[in-house]
PDB file of C-alpha atoms and ligand atoms in Angstrom:
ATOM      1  CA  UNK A  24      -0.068 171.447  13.816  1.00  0.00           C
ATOM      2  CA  UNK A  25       0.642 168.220  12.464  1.00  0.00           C
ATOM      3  CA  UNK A  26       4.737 167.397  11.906  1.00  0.00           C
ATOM      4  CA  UNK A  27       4.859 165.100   9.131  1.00  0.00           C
ATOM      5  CA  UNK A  28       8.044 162.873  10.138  1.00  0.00           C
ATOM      6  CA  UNK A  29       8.213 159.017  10.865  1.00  0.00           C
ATOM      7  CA  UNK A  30      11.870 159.681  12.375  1.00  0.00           C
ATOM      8  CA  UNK A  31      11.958 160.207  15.923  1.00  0.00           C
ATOM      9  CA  UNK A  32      15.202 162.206  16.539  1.00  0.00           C
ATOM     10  CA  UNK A  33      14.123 164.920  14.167  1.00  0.00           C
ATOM     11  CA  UNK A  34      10.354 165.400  15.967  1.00  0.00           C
ATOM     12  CA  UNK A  35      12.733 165.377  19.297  1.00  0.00           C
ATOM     13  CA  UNK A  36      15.065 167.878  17.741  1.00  0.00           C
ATOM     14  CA  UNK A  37      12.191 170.206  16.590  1.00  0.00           C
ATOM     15  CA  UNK A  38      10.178 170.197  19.694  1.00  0.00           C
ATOM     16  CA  UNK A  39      13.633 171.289  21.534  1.00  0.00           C
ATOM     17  CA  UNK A  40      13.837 173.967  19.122  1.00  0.00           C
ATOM     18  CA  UNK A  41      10.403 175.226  18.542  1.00  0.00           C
ATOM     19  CA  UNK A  42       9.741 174.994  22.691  1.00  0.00           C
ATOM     20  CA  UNK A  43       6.705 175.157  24.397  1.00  0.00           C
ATOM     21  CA  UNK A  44       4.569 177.647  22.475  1.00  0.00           C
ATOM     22  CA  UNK A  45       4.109 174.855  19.635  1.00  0.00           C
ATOM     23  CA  UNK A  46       2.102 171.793  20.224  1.00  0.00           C
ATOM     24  CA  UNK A  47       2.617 169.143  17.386  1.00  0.00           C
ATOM     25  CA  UNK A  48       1.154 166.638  16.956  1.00  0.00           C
ATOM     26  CA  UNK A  49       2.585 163.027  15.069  1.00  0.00           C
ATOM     27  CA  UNK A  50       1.524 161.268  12.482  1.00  0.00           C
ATOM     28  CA  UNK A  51       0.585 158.674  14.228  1.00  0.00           C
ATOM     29  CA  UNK A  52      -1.577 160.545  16.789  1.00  0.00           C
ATOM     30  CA  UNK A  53      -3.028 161.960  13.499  1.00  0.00           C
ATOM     31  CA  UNK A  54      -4.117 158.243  12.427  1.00  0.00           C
ATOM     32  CA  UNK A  55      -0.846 158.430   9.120  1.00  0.00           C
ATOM     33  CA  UNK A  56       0.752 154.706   9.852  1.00  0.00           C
ATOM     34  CA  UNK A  57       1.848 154.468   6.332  1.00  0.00           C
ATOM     35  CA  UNK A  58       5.077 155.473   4.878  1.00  0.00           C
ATOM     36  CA  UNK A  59       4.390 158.707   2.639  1.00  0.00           C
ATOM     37  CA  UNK A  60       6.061 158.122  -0.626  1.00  0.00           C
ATOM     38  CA  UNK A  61       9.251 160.724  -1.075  1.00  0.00           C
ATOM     39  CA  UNK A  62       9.749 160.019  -4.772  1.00  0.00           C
ATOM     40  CA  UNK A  63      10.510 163.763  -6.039  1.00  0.00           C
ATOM     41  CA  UNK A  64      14.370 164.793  -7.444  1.00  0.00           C
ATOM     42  CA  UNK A  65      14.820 167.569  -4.862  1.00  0.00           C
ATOM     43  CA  UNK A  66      14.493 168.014  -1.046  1.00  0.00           C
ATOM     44  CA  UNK A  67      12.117 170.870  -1.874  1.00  0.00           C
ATOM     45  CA  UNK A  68      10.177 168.463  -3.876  1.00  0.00           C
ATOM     46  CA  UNK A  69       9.924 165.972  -1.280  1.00  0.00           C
ATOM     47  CA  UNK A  70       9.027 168.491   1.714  1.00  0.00           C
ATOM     48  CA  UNK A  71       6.065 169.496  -0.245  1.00  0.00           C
ATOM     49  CA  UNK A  72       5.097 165.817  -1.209  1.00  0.00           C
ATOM     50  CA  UNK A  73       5.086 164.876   2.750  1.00  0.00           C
ATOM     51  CA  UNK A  74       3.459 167.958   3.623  1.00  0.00           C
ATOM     52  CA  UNK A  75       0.645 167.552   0.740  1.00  0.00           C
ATOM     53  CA  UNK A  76      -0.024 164.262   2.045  1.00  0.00           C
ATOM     54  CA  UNK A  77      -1.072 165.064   5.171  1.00  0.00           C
ATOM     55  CA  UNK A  78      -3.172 167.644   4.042  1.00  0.00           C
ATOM     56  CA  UNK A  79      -5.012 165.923   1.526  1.00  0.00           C
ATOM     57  CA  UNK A  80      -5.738 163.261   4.626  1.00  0.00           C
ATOM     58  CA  UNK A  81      -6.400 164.922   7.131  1.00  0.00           C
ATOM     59  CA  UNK A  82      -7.238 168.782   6.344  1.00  0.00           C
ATOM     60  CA  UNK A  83      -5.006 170.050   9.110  1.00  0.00           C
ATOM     61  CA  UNK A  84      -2.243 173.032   9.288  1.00  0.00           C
ATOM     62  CA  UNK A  85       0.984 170.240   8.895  1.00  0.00           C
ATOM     63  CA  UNK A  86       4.558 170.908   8.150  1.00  0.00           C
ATOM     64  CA  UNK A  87       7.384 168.261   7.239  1.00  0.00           C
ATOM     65  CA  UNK A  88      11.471 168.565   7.016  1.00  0.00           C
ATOM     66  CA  UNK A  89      13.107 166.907   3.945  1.00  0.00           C
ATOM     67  CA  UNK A  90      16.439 166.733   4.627  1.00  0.00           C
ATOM     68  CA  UNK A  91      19.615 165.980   2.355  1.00  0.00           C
ATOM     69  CA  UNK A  92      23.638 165.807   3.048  1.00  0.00           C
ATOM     70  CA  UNK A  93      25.574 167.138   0.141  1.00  0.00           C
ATOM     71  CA  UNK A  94      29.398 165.730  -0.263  1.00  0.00           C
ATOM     72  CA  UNK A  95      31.324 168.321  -2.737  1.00  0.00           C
ATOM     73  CA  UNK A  96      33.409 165.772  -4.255  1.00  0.00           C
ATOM     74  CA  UNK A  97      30.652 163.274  -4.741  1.00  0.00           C
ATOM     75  CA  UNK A  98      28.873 165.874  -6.889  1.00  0.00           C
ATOM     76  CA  UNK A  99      25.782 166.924  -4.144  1.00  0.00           C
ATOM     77  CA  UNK A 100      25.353 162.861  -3.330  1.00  0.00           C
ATOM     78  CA  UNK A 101      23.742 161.539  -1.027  1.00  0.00           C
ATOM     79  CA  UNK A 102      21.927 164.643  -1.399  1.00  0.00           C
ATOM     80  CA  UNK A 103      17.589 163.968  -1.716  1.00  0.00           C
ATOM     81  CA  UNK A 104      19.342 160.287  -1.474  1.00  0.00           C
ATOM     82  CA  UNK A 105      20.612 160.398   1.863  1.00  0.00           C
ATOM     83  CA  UNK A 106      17.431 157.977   3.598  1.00  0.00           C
ATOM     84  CA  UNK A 107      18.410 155.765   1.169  1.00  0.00           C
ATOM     85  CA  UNK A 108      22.002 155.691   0.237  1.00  0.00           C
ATOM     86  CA  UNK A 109      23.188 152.233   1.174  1.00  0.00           C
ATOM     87  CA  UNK A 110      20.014 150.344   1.338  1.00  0.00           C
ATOM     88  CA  UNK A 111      16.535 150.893   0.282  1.00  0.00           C
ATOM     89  CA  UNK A 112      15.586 151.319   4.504  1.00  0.00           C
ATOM     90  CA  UNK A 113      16.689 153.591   6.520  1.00  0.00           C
ATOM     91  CA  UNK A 114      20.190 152.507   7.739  1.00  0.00           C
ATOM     92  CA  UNK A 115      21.924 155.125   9.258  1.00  0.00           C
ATOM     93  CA  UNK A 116      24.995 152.556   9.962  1.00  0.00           C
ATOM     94  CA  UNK A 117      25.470 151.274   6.710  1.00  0.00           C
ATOM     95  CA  UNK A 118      25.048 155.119   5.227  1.00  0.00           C
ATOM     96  CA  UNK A 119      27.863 156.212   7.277  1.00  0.00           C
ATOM     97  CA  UNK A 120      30.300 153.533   6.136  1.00  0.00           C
ATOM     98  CA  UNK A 121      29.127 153.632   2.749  1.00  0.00           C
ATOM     99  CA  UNK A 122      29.947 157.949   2.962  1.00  0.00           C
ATOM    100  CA  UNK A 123      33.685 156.805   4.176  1.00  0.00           C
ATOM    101  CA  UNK A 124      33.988 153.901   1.918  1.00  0.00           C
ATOM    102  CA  UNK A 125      32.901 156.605  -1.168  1.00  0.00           C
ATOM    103  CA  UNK A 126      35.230 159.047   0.514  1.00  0.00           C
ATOM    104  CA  UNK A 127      38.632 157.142   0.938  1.00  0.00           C
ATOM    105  CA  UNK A 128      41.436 158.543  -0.156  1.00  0.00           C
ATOM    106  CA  UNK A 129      39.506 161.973  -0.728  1.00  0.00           C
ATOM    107  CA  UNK A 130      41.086 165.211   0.644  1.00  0.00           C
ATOM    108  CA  UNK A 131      38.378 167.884  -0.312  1.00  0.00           C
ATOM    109  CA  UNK A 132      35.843 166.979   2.133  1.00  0.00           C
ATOM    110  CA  UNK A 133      33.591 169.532   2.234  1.00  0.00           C
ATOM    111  CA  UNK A 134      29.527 169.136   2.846  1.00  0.00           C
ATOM    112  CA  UNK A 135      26.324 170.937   4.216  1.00  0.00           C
ATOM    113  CA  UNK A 136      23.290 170.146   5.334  1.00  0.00           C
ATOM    114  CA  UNK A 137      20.689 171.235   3.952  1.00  0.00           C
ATOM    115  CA  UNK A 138      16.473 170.995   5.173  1.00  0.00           C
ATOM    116  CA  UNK A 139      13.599 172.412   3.815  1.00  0.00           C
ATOM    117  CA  UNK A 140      10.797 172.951   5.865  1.00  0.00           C
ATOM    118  CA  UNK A 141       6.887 172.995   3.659  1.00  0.00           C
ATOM    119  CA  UNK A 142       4.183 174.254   5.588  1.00  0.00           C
ATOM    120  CA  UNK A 143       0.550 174.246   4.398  1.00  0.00           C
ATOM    121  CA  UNK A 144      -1.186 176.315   6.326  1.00  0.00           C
ATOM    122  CA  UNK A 145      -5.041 177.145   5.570  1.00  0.00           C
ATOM    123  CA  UNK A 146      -4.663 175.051   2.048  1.00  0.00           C
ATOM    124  CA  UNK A 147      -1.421 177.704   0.815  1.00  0.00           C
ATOM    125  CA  UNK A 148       1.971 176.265   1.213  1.00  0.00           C
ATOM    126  CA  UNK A 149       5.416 178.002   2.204  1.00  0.00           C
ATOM    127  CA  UNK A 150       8.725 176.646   2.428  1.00  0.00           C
ATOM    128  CA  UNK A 151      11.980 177.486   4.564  1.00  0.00           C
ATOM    129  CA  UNK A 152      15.693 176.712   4.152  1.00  0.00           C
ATOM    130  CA  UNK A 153      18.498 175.936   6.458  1.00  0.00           C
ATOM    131  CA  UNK A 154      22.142 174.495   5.803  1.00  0.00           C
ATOM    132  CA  UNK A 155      24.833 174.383   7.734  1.00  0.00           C
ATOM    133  CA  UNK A 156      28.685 173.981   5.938  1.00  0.00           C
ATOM    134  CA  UNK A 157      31.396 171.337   7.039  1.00  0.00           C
ATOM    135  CA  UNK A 158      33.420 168.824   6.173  1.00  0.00           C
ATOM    136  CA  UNK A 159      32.944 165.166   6.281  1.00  0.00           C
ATOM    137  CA  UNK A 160      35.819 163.181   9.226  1.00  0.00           C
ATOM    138  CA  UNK A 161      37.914 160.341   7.898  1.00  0.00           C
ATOM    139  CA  UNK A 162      35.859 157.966  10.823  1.00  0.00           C
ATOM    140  CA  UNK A 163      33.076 158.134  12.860  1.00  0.00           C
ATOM    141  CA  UNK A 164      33.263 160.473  15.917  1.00  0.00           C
ATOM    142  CA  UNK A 165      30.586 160.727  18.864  1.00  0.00           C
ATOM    143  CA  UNK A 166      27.503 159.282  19.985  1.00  0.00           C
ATOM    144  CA  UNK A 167      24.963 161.704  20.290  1.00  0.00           C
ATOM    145  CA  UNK A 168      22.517 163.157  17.290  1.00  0.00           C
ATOM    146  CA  UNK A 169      21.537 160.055  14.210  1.00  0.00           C
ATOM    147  CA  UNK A 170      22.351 159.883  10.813  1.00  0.00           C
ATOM    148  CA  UNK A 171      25.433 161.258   9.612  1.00  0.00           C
ATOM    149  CA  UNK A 172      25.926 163.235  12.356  1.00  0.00           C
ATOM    150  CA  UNK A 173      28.942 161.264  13.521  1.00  0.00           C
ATOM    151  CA  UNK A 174      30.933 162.099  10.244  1.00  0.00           C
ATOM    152  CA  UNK A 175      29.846 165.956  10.292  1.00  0.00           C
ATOM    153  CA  UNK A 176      32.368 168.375  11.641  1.00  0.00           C
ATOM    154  CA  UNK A 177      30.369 172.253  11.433  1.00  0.00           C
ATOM    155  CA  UNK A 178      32.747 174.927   9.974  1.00  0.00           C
ATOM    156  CA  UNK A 179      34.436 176.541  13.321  1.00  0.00           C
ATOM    157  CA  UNK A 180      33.865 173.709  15.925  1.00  0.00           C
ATOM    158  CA  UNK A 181      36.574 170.305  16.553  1.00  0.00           C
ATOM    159  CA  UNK A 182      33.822 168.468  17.256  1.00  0.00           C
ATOM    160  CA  UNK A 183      31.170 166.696  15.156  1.00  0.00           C
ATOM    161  CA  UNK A 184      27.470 166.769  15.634  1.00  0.00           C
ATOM    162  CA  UNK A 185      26.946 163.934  17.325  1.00  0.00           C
ATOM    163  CA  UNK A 186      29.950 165.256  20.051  1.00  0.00           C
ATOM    164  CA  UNK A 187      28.452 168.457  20.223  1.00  0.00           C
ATOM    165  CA  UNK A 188      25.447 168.936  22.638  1.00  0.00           C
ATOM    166  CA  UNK A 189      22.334 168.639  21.266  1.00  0.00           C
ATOM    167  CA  UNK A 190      21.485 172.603  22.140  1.00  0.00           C
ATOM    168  CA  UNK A 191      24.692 173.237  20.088  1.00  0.00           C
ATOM    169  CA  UNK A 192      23.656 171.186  17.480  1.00  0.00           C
ATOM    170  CA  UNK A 193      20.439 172.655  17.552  1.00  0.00           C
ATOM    171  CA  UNK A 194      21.541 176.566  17.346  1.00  0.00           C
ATOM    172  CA  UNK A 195      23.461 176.183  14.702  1.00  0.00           C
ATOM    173  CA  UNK A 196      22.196 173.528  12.045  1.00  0.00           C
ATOM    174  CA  UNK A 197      20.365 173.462   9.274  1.00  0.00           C
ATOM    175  CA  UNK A 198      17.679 172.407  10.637  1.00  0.00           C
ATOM    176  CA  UNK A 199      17.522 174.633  13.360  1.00  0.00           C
ATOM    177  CA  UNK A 200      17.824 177.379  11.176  1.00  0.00           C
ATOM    178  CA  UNK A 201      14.941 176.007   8.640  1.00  0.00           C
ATOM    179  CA  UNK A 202      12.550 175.580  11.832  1.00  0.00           C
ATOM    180  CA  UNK A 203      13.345 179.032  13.257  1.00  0.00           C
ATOM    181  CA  UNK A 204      12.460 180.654  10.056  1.00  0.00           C
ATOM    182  CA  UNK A 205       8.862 178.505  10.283  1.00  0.00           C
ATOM    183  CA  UNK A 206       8.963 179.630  13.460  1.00  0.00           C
ATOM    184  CA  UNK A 207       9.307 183.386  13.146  1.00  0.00           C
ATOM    185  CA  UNK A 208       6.813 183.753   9.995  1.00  0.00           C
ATOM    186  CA  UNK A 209       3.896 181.530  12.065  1.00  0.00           C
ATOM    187  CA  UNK A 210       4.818 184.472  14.771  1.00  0.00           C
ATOM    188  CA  UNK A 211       4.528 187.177  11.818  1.00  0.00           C
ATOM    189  CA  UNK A 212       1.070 185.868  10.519  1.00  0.00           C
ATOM    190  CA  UNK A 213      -0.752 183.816  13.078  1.00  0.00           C
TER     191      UNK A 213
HETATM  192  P1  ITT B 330      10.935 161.606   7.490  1.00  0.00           P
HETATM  193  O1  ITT B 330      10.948 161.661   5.992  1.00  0.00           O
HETATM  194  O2  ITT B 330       9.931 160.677   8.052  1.00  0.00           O
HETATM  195  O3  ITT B 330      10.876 162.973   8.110  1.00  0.00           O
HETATM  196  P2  ITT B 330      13.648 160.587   7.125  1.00  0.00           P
HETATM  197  O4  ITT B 330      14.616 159.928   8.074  1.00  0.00           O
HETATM  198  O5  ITT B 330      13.223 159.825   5.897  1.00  0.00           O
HETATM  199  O6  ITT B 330      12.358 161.015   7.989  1.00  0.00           O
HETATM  200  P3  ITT B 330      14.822 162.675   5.481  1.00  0.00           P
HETATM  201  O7  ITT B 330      14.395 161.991   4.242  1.00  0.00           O
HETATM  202  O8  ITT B 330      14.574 164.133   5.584  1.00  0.00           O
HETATM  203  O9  ITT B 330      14.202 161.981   6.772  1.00  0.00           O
HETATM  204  O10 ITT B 330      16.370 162.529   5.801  1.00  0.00           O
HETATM  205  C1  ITT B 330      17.241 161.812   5.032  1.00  0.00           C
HETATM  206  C2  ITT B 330      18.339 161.224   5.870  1.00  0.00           C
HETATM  207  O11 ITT B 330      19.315 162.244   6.120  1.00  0.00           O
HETATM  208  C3  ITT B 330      17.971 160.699   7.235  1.00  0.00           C
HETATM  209  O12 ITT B 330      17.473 159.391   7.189  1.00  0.00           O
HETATM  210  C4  ITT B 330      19.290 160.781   7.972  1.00  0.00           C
HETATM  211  O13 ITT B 330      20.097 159.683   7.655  1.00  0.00           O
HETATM  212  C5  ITT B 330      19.917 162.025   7.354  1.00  0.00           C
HETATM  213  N1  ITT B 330      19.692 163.192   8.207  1.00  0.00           N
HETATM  214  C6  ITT B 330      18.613 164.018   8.229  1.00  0.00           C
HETATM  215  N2  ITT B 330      18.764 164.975   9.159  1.00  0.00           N
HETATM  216  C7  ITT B 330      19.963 164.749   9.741  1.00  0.00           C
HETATM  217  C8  ITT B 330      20.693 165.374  10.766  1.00  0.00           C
HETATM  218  O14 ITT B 330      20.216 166.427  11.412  1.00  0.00           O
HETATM  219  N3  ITT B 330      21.881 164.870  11.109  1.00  0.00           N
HETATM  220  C9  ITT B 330      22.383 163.787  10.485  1.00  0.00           C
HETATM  221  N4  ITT B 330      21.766 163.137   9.510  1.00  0.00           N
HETATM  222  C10 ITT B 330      20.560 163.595   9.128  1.00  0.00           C
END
């Protein structure tokens, strides 16, 4: 199957949680160069939009994981935002700061996670959900993981993501729990 994703530390993430039994395949081994356009409100709107795209190129079983970070007191931002919350690329850097900057002198910090997983599989599409609850740090902590994984301390762990070993990270995020659920209904019905 194809995984429609042009960031690297999620297709790492997902074949570490997925193992073995799945081959995917990129999108650039499946000829997709171009950015697909995420232009829909939700996360569940932009899932399907990446997903769609590769099937109306290429005709293949393909799945893709639209991600989001939701911030209580900043109303659900980033939220579908997240890519692009400080810049109009993909600066996970200038995100980060931008998240502590908005965040300053803020004392309810708490945030999830949440993914959605679309699958189109045989021309019908499904969808899967994951989150994970937290709180956002008042600085950056760790090196591992990308994104805002530095600022994201999991409800019932002193460490944030990017401390955390990825296999932690892994069992217990959203998107670990988004891909398990592909994972388990592919089992089910393939
Ligand atoms: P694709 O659309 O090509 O899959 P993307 O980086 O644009 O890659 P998303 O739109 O789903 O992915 O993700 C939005 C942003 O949310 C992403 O750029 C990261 O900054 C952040 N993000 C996603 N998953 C994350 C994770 O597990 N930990 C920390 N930050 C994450």
């Amino acid at each position: 199957m194809i995984f429609a994703t042009n960031n690297a530390h999620k297709l790492e993430e997902v074949r570490a949680i997925l193992g073995e039994e799945f081959s995917l395949t990129t999108l650039r081994e499946a000829g997709i160069t171009e950015d697909i356009p995420e232009n829909e409100p939700t996360i569940e709107g932009n899932a399907l939009a990446k997903a769609r795209y590769v099937w109306a190129k290429t005709g293949c079983d393909c799945f893709a994981d639209d991600t989001g970070l939701e911030v209580d007191a900043l109303g659900g931002a980033p939220g579908v935002h997240s890519a692009r919350y400080a810049t109009d690329g993909h600066d996970f850097a200038a995100n980060r700061t931008k998240l502590l900057r908005e965040l300053e002198g803020v004392r309810e910090r708490t945030a999830r996670f949440r993914t959605v997983v679309a699958l189109i599989i045989d021309g019908k599409e499904y969808t899967f959900e994951g989150t994970v609850e937290g709180t956002i740090t008042c600085e950056e902590r760790g090196e591992g993981g990308f994104g805002y994984d530095a600022l994201f301390l999991p409800d019932g762990y002193t460490q944030t993501f990017a401390e955390l070993p990825a296999e932690v990270k892994n069992d217990i995020s959203h998107r670990g729990r988004a891909m398990r659920l592909l994972a388990g209904w592919l089992q089910e019905n393939r």
